[in-house]
mmCIF file of C-alpha atoms in Angstrom:
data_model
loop_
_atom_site.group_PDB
_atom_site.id
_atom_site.type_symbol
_atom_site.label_atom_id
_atom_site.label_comp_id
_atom_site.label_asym_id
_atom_site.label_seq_id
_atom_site.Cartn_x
_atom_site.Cartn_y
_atom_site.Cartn_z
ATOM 1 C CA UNK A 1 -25.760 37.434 27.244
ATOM 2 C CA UNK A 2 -22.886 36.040 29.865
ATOM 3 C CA UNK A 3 -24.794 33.062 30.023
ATOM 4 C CA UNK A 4 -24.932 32.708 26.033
ATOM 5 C CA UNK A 5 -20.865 33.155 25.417
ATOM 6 C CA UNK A 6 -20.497 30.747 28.546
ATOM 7 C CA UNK A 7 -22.555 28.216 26.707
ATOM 8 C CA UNK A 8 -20.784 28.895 23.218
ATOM 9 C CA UNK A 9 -17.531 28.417 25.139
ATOM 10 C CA UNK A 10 -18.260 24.743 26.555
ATOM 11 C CA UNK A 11 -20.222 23.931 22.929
ATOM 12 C CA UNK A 12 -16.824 25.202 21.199
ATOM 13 C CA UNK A 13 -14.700 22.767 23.457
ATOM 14 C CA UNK A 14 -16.683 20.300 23.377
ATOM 15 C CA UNK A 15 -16.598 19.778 19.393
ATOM 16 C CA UNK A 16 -12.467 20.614 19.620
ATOM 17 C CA UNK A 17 -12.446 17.641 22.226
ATOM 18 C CA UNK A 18 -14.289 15.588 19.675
ATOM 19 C CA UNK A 19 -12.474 16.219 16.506
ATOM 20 C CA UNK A 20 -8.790 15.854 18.859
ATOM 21 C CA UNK A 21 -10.811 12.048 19.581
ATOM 22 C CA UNK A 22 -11.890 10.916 16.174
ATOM 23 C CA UNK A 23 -7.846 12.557 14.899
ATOM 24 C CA UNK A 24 -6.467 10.398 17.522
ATOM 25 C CA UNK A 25 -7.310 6.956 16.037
ATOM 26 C CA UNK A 26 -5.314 7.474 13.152
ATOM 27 C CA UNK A 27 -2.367 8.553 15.009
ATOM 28 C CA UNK A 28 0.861 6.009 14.943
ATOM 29 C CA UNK A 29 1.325 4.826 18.303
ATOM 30 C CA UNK A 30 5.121 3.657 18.234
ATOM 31 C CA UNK A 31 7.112 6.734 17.467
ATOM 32 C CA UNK A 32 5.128 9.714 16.393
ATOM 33 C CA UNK A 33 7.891 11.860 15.789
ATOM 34 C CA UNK A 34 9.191 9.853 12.884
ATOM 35 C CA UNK A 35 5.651 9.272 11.285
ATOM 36 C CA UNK A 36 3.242 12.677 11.306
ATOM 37 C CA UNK A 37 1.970 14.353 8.523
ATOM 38 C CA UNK A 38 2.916 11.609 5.483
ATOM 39 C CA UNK A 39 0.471 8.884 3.488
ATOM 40 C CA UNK A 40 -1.989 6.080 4.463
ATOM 41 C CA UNK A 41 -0.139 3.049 6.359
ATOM 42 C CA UNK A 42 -1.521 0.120 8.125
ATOM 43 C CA UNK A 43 -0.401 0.415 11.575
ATOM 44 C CA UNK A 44 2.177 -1.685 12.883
ATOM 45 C CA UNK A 45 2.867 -3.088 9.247
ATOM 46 C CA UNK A 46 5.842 -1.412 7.882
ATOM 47 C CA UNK A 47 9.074 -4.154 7.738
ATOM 48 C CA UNK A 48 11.653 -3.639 10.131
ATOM 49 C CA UNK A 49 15.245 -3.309 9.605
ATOM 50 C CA UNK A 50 17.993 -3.251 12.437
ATOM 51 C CA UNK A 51 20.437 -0.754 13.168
ATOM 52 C CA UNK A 52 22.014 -0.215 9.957
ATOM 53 C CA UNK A 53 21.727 -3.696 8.219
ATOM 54 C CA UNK A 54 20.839 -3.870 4.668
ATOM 55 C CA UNK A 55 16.894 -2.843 3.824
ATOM 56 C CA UNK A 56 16.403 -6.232 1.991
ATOM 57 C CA UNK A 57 12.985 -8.081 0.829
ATOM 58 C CA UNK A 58 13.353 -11.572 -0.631
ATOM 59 C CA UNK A 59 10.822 -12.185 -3.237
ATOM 60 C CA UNK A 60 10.080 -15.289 -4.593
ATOM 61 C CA UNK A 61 7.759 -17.325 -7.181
ATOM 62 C CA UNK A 62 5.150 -20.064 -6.057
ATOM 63 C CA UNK A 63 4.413 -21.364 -9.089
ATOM 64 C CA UNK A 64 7.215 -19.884 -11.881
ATOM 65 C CA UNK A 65 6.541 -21.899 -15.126
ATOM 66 C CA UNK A 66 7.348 -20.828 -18.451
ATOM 67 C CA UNK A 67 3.546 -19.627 -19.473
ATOM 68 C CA UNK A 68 4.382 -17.169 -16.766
ATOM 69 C CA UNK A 69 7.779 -16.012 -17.266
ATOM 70 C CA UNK A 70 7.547 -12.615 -19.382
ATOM 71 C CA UNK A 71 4.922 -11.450 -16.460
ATOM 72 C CA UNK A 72 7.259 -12.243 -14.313
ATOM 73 C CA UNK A 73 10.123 -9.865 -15.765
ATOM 74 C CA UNK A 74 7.958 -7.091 -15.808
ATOM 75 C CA UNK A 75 6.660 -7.488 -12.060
ATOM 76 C CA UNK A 76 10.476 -7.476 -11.381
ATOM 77 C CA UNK A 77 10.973 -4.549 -13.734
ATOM 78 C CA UNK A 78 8.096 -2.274 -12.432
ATOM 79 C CA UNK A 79 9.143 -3.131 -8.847
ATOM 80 C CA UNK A 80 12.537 -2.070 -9.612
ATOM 81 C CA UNK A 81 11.841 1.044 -11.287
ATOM 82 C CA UNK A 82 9.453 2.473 -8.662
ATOM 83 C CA UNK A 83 9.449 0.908 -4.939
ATOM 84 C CA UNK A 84 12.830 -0.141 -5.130
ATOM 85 C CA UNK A 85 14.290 2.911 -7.073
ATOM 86 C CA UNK A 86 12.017 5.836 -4.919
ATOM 87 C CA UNK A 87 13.329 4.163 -1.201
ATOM 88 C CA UNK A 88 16.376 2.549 0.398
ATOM 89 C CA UNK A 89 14.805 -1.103 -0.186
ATOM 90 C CA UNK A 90 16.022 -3.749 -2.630
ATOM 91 C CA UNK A 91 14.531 -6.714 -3.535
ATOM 92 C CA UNK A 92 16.148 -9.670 -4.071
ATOM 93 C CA UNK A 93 15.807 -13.406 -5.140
ATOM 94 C CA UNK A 94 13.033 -13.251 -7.820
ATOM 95 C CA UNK A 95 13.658 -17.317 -7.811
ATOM 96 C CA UNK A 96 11.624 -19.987 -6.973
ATOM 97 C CA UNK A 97 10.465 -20.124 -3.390
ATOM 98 C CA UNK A 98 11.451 -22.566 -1.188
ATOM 99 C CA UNK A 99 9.343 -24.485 1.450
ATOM 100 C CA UNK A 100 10.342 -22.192 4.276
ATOM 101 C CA UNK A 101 11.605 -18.896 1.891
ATOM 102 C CA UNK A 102 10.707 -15.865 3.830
ATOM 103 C CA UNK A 103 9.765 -12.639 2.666
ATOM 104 C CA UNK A 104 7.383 -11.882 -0.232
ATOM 105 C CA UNK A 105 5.819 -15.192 -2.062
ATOM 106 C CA UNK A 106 3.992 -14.838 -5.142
ATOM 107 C CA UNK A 107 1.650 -16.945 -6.852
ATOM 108 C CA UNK A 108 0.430 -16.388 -10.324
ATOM 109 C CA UNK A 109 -3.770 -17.263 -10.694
ATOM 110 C CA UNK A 110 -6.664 -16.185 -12.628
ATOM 111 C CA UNK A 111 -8.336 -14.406 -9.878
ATOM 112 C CA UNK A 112 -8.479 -10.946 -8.245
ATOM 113 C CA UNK A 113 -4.773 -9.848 -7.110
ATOM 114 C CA UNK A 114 -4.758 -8.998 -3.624
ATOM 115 C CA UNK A 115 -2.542 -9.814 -0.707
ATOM 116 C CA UNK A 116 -3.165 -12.157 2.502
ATOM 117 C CA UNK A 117 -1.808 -9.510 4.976
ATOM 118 C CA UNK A 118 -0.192 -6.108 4.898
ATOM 119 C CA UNK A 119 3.502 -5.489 5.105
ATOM 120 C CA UNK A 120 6.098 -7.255 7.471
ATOM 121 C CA UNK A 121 2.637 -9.514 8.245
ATOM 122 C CA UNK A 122 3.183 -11.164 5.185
ATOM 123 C CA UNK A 123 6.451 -12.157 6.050
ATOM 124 C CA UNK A 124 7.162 -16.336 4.617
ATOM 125 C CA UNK A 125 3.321 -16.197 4.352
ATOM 126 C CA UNK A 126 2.675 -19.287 1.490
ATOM 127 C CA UNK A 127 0.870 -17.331 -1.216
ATOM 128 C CA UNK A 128 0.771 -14.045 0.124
ATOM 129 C CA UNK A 129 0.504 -12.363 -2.643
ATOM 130 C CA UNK A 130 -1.920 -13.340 -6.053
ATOM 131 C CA UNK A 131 -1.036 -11.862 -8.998
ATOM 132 C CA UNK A 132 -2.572 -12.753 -12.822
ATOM 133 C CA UNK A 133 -1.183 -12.872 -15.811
ATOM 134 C CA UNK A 134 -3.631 -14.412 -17.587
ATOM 135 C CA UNK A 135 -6.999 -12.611 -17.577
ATOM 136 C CA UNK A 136 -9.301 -15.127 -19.029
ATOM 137 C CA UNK A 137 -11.891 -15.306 -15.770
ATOM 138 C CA UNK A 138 -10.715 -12.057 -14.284
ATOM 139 C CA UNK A 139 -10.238 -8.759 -15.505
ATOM 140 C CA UNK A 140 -10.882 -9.845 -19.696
ATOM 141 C CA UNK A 141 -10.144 -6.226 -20.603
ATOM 142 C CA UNK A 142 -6.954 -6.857 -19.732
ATOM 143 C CA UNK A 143 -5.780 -9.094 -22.001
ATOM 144 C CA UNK A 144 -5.806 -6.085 -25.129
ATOM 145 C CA UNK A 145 -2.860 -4.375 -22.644
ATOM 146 C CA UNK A 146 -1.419 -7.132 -20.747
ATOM 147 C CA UNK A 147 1.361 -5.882 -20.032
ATOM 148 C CA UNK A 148 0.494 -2.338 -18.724
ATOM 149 C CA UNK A 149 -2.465 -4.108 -16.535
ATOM 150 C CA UNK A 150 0.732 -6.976 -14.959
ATOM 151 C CA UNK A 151 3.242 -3.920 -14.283
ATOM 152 C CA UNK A 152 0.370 -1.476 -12.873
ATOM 153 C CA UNK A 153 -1.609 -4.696 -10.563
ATOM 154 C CA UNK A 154 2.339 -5.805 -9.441
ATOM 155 C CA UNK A 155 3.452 -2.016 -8.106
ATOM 156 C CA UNK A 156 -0.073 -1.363 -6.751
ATOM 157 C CA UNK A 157 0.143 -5.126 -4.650
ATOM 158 C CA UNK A 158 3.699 -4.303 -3.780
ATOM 159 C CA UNK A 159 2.197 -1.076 -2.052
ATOM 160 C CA UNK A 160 0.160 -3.309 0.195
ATOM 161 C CA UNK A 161 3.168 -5.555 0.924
ATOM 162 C CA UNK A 162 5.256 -2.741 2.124
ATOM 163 C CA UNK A 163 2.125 -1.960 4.297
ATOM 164 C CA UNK A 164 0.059 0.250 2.944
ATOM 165 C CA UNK A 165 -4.164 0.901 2.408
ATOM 166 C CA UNK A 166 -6.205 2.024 0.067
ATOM 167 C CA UNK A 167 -6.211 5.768 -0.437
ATOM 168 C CA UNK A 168 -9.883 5.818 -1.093
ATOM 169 C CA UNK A 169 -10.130 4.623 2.961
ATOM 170 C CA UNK A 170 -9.088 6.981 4.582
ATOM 171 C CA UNK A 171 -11.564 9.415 6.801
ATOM 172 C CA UNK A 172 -10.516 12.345 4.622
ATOM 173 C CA UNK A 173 -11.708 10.571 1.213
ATOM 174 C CA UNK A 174 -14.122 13.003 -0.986
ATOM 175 C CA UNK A 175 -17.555 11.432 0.081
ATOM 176 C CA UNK A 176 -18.664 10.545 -3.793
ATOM 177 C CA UNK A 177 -15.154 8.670 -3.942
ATOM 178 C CA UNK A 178 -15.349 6.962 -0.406
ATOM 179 C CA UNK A 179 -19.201 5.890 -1.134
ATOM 180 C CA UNK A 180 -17.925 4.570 -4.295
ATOM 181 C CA UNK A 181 -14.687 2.522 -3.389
ATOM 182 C CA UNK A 182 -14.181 2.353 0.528
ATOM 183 C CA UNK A 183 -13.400 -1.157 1.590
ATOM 184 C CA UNK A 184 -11.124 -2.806 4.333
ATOM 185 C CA UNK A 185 -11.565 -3.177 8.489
ATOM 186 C CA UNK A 186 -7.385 -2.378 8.855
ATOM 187 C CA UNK A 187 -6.770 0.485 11.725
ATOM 188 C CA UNK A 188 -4.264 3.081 9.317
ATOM 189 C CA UNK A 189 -2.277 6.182 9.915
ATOM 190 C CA UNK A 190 -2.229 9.216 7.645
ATOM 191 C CA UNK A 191 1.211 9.962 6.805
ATOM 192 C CA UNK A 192 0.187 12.662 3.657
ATOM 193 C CA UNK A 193 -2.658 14.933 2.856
ATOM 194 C CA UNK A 194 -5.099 12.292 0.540
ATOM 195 C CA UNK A 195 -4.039 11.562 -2.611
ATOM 196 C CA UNK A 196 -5.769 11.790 -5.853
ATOM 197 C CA UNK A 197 -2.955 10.609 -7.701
ATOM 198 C CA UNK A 198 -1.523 7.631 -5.473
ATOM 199 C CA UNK A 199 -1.221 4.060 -6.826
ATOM 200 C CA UNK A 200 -3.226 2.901 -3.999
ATOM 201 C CA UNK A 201 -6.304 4.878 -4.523
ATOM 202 C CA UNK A 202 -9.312 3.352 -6.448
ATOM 203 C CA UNK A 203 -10.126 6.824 -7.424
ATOM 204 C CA UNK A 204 -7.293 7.186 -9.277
ATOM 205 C CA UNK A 205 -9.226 8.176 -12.803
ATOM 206 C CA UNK A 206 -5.513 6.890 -14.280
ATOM 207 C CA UNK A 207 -6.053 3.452 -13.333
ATOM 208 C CA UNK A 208 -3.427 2.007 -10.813
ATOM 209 C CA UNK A 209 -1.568 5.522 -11.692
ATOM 210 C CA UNK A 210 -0.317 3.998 -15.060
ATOM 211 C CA UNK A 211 2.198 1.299 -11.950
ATOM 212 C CA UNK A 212 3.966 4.416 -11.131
ATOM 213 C CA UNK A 213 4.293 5.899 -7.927
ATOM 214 C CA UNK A 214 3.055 9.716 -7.341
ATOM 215 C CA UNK A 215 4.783 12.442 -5.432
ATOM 216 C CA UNK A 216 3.139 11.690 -2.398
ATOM 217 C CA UNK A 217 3.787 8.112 -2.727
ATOM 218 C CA UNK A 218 7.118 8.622 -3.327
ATOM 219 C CA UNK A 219 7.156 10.881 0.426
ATOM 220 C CA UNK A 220 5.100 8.170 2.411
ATOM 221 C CA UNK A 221 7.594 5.321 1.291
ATOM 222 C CA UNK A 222 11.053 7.247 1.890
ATOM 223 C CA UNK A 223 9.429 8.203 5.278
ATOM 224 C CA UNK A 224 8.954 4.476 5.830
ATOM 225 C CA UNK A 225 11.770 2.925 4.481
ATOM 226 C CA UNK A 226 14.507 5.952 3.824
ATOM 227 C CA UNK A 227 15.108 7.017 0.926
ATOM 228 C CA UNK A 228 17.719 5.999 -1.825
#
């Protein structure tokens, strides 16, 4: 019997030691203190502000033509009304970029929207974000709703800029979901519990959460980036 409990005791520690390992590789190496317990962040992505200077992103257009300017005021509108509103960021410019313009740089094509790199990565990165406002070759349903698909695909790329995954990635994910949807290589940290509801999850039966942010979104940026 002694020799029973002895080896329950080492099998007990041994499966705590290996759950504490497989934890640990989603733990935030720079300062923990300010990031434990909130959302689903690529490490080492969030933007970086100094001291007490202004949280400002400069966002600017590739390609800004006239076929393209009413998606263009709703991007800006949905980004206003949920990143920028929900945090202590602003983002600015919304012109034309320049050769060397850093920040966020947006190019409208018909293709998949997706980003280049995650958060303060994409900094000045030439077409670092896709957007479409179109439809025709990707995403046809769209173009019965085009504007609810523009504002919902803008906020939900806007989540990867500021340097967040996808919700459906994360170790944590519902099997049936992660089976489904998982995708990406990126080393995150939890910062919330997972989130049904988040504009980053693919599992999201509301599809990009209607381009607005959910509670726990809301948490996991002001964590980030402050709040307003």
């Amino acid at each position: 019997m002694r020799l029973y409990f002895v080896v329950l005791i080492a099998l007990q520690a041994a499966l705590a030691s290996s759950a504490a390992a497989q934890q640990e590789n989603f733990i935030f190496r720079g300062k923990p203190s300010e990031y434990e317990d909130y959302g689903y962040a690529v490490r080492g992505a969030a933007w970086r502000f100094p001291g007490d200077a202004e949280r400002v992103l400069v966002v600017c257009w590739e390609n800004p033509t006239p076929a393209n300017e009413q998606a263009r005021r709703w991007v800006q509108d949905q980004i206003t009304k949920t990143w920028q509103r929900h945090t202590a960021l602003e983002f600015r410019g919304w012109q034309a970029c320049a050769a060397r313009n850093k920040g966020i740089r947006i190019r409208f094509n018909d293709e998949g929207p997706h980003v280049r790199k995650f958060g303060r990565l994409l900094d000045g990165v030439s077409n670092g974000m896709i957007l479409n406002h179109t439809f025709r070759n990707w995403g046809a349903s769209c173009q019965s709703n085009l504007e609810a698909c523009v504002r919902s695909i803008a906020a939900h790329e806007f989540g990867h800029a500021l340097g967040f995954a996808h919700e459906q990635n994360r170790p944590d994910t519902p099997g049936e979901c992660s089976r489904k949807h998982g995708q990406g290589q990126t080393r995150e940290t939890m910062l919330t519990p997972y989130d049904p509801q988040s504009i980053m999850n693919y599992c999201n039966p509301d599809y990009n959460n209607h381009g607005e942010l959910s509670a726990l979104d809301i948490k996991a940026a002001q964590k980030l980036y402050g709040a307003p």
